[in-house]
PDB file of C-alpha atoms in Angstrom:
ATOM      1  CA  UNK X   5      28.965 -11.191  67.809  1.00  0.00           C
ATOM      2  CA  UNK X   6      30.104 -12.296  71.469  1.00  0.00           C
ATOM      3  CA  UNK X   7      31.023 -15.342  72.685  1.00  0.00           C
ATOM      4  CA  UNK X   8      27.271 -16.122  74.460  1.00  0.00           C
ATOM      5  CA  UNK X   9      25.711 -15.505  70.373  1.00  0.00           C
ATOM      6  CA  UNK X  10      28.124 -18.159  68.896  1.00  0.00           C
ATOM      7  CA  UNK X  11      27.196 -20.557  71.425  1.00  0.00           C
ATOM      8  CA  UNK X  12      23.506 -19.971  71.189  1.00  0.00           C
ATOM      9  CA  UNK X  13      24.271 -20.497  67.556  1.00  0.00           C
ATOM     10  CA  UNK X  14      26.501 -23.443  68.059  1.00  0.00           C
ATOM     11  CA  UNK X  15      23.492 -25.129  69.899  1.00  0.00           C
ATOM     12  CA  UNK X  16      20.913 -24.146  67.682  1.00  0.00           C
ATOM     13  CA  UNK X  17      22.997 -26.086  64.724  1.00  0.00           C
ATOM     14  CA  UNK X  18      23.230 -28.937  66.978  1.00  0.00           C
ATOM     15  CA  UNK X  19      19.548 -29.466  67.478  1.00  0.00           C
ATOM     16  CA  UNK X  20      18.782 -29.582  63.540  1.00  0.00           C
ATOM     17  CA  UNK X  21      18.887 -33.376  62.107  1.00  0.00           C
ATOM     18  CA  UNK X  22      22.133 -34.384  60.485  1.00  0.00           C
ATOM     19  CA  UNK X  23      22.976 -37.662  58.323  1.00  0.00           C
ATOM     20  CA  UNK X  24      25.573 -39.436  60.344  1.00  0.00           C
ATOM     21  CA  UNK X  25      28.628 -39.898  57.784  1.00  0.00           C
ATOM     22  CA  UNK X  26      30.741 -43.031  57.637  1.00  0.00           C
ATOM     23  CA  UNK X  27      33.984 -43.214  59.328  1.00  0.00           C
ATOM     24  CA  UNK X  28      36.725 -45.763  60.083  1.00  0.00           C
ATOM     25  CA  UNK X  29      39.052 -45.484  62.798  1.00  0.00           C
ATOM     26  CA  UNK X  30      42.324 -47.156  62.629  1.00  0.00           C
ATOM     27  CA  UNK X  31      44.608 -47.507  65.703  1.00  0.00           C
ATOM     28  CA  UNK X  32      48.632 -47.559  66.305  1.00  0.00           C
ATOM     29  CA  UNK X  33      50.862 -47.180  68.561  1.00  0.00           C
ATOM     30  CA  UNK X  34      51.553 -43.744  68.011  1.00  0.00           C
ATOM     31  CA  UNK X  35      48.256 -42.152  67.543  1.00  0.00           C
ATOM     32  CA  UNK X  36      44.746 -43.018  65.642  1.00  0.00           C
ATOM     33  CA  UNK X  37      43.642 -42.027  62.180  1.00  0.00           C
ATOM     34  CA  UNK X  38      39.966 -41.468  61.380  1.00  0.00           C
ATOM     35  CA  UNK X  39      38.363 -41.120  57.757  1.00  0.00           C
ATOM     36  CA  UNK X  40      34.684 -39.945  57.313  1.00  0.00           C
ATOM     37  CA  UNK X  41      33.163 -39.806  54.336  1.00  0.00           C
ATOM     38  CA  UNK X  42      31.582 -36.065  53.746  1.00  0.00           C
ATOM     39  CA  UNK X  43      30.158 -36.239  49.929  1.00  0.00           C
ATOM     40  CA  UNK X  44      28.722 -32.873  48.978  1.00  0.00           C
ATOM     41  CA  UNK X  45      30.481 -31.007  51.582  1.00  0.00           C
ATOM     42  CA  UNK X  46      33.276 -28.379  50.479  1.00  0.00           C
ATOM     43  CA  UNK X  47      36.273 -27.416  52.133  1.00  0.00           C
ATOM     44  CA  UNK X  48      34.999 -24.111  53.799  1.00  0.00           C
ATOM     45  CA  UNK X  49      31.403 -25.631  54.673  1.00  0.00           C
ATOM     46  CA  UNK X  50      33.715 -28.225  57.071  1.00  0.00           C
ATOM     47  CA  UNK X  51      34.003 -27.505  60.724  1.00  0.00           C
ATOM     48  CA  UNK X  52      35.907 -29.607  62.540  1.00  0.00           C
ATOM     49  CA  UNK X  53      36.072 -28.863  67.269  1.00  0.00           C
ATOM     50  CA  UNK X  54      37.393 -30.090  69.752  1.00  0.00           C
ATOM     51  CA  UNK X  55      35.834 -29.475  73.241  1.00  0.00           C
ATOM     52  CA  UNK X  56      37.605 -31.250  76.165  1.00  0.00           C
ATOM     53  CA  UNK X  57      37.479 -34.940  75.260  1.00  0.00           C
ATOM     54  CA  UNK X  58      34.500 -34.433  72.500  1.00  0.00           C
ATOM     55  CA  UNK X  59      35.866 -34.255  68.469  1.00  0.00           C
ATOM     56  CA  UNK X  60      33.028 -33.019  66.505  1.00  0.00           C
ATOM     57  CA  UNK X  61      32.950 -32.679  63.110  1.00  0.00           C
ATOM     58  CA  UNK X  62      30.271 -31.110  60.665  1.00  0.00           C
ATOM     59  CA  UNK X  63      29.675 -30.645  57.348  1.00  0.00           C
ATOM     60  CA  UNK X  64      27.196 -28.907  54.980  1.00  0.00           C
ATOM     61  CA  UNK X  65      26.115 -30.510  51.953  1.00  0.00           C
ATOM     62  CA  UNK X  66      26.094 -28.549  48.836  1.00  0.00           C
ATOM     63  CA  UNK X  67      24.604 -30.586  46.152  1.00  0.00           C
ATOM     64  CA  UNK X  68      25.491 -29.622  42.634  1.00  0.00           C
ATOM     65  CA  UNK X  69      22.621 -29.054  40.402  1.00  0.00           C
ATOM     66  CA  UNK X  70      23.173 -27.867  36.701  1.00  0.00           C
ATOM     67  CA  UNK X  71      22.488 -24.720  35.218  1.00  0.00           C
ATOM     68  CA  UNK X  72      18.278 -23.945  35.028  1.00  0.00           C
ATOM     69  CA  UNK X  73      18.020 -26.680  36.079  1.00  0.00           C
ATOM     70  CA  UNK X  74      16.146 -27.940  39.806  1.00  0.00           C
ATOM     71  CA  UNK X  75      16.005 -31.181  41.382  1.00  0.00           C
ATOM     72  CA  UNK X  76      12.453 -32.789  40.691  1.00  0.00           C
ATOM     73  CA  UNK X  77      13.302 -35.563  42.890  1.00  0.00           C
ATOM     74  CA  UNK X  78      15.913 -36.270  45.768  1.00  0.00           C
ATOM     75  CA  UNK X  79      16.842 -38.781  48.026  1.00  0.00           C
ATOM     76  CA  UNK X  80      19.134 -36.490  50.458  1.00  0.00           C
ATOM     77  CA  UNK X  81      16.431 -34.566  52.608  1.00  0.00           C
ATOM     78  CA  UNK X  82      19.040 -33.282  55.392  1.00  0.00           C
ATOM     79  CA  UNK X  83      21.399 -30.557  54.657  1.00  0.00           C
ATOM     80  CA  UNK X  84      24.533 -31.430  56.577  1.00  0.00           C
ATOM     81  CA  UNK X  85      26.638 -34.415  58.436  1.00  0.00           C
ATOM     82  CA  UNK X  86      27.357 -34.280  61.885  1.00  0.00           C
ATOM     83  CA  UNK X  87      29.050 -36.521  64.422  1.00  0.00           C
ATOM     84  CA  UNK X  88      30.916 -36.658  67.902  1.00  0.00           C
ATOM     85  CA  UNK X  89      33.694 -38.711  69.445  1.00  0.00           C
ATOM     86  CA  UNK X  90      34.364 -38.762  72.812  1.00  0.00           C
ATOM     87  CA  UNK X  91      38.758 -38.986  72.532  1.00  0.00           C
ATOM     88  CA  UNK X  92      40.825 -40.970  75.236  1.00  0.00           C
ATOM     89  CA  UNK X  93      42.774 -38.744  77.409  1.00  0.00           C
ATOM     90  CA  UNK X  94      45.997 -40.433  75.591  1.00  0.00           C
ATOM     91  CA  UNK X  95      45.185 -38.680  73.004  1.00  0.00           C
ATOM     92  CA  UNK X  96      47.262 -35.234  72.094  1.00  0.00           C
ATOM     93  CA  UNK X  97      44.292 -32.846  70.841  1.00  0.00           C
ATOM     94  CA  UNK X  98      46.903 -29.746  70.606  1.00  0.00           C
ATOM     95  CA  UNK X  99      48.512 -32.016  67.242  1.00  0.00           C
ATOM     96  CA  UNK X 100      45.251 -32.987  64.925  1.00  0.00           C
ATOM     97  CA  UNK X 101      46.417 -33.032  61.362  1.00  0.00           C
ATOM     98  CA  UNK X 102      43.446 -32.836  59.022  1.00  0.00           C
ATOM     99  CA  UNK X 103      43.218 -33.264  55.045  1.00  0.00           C
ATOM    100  CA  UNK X 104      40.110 -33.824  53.331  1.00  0.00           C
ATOM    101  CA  UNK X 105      40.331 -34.684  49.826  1.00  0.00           C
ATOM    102  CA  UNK X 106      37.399 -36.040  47.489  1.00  0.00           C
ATOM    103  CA  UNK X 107      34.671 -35.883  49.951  1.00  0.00           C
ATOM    104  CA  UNK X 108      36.729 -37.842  52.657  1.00  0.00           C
ATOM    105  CA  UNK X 109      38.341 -36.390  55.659  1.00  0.00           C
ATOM    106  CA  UNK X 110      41.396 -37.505  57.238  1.00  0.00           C
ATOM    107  CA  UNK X 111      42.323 -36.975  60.623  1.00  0.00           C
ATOM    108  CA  UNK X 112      45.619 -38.372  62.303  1.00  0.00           C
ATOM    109  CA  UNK X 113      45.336 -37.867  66.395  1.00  0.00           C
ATOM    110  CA  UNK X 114      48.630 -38.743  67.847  1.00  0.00           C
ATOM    111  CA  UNK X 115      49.013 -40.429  71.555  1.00  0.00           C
ATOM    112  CA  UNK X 116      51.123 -37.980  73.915  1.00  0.00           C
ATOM    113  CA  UNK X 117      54.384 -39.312  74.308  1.00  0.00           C
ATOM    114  CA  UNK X 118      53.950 -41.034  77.770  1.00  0.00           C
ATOM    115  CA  UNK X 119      50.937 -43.286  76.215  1.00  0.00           C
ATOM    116  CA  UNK X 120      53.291 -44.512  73.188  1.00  0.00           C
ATOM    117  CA  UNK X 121      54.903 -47.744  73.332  1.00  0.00           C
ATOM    118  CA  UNK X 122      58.413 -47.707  74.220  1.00  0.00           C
ATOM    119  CA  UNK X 123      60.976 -49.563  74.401  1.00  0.00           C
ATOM    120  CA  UNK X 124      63.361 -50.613  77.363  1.00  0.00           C
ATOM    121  CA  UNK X 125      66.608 -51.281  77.659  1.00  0.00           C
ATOM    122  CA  UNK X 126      67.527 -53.683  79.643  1.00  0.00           C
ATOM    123  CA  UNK X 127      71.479 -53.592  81.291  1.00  0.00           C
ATOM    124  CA  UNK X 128      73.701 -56.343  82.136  1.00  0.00           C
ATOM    125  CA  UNK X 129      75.502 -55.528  85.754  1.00  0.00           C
TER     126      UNK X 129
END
C-alpha cells in the first residue's frame, strides 16, 4: 500500500460518525496532561497522530458479548471514538508519553523548554 492509499483510507475513516469521548485537560507549567475516556476500545484498536498542530486520537469499540450469545438491544450505534485538538506551538509534539489503562488514555504533552517558567536570578553589583 503507498502513501496516497493510506491517506485515501485515513480520510475515508474520518468521514464515518464517531462518539466524541470525554476528556479533561489539565495544565502546568511544564507541559499539559489529557485523559479521554475510550470504554470498549483495546490497546491495538487505539490510534493516536499528530499532524502539525492537530492531535487526533481514535478508537474502535469492541463490545464484549458472551458466548452464543447476540445483543437483542443496544444503546451504542457507532463503532468508534474520534476527536482532534488543535496543540499550541509551546507544545513539544516530538515527547508525547501515552498510557491507557482501563478504558482511559493518558497523555502528558510537555512545553519546549523556552515556553516553561523559569526562574531568574537576580545579582547584586
Amino acid at each position: 500500500m503507498n502513501d496516497k492509499q493510506e491517506v485515501t483510507k485515513a480520510e475515508r475513516q474520518s468521514d464515518t460518525p464517531a462518539l466524541l469521548p470525554r476528556v479533561d485537560v489539565f495544565e502546568d507549567g511544564t507541559g499539559i496532561t489529557l485523559l479521554a475516556d475510550l470504554p470498549g476500545v483495546a490497546k491495538d484498536k487505539l490510534t493516536l497522530r499528530v499532524e502539525g498542530d492537530t492531535l487526533q486520537l481514535e478508537g474502535e469499540i469492541s463490545p464484549e458479548t458472551p458466548a452464543n450469545m447476540e445483543a437483542v438491544y443496544a444503546e451504542l450505534h457507532l463503532p468508534r471514538y474520534r476527536r482532534a485538538f488543535t496543540l499550541s506551538s509551546e507544545l513539544d509534539t516530538d515527547k508525547v508519553n501515552a498510557q491507557f489503562k482501563d478504558g482511559v488514555l493518558t497523555l502528558r504533552i510537555p512545553k519546549h523548554a523556552h515556553a516553561q517558567p523559569r526562574k531568574i536570578e537576580v545579582k547584586i553589583v
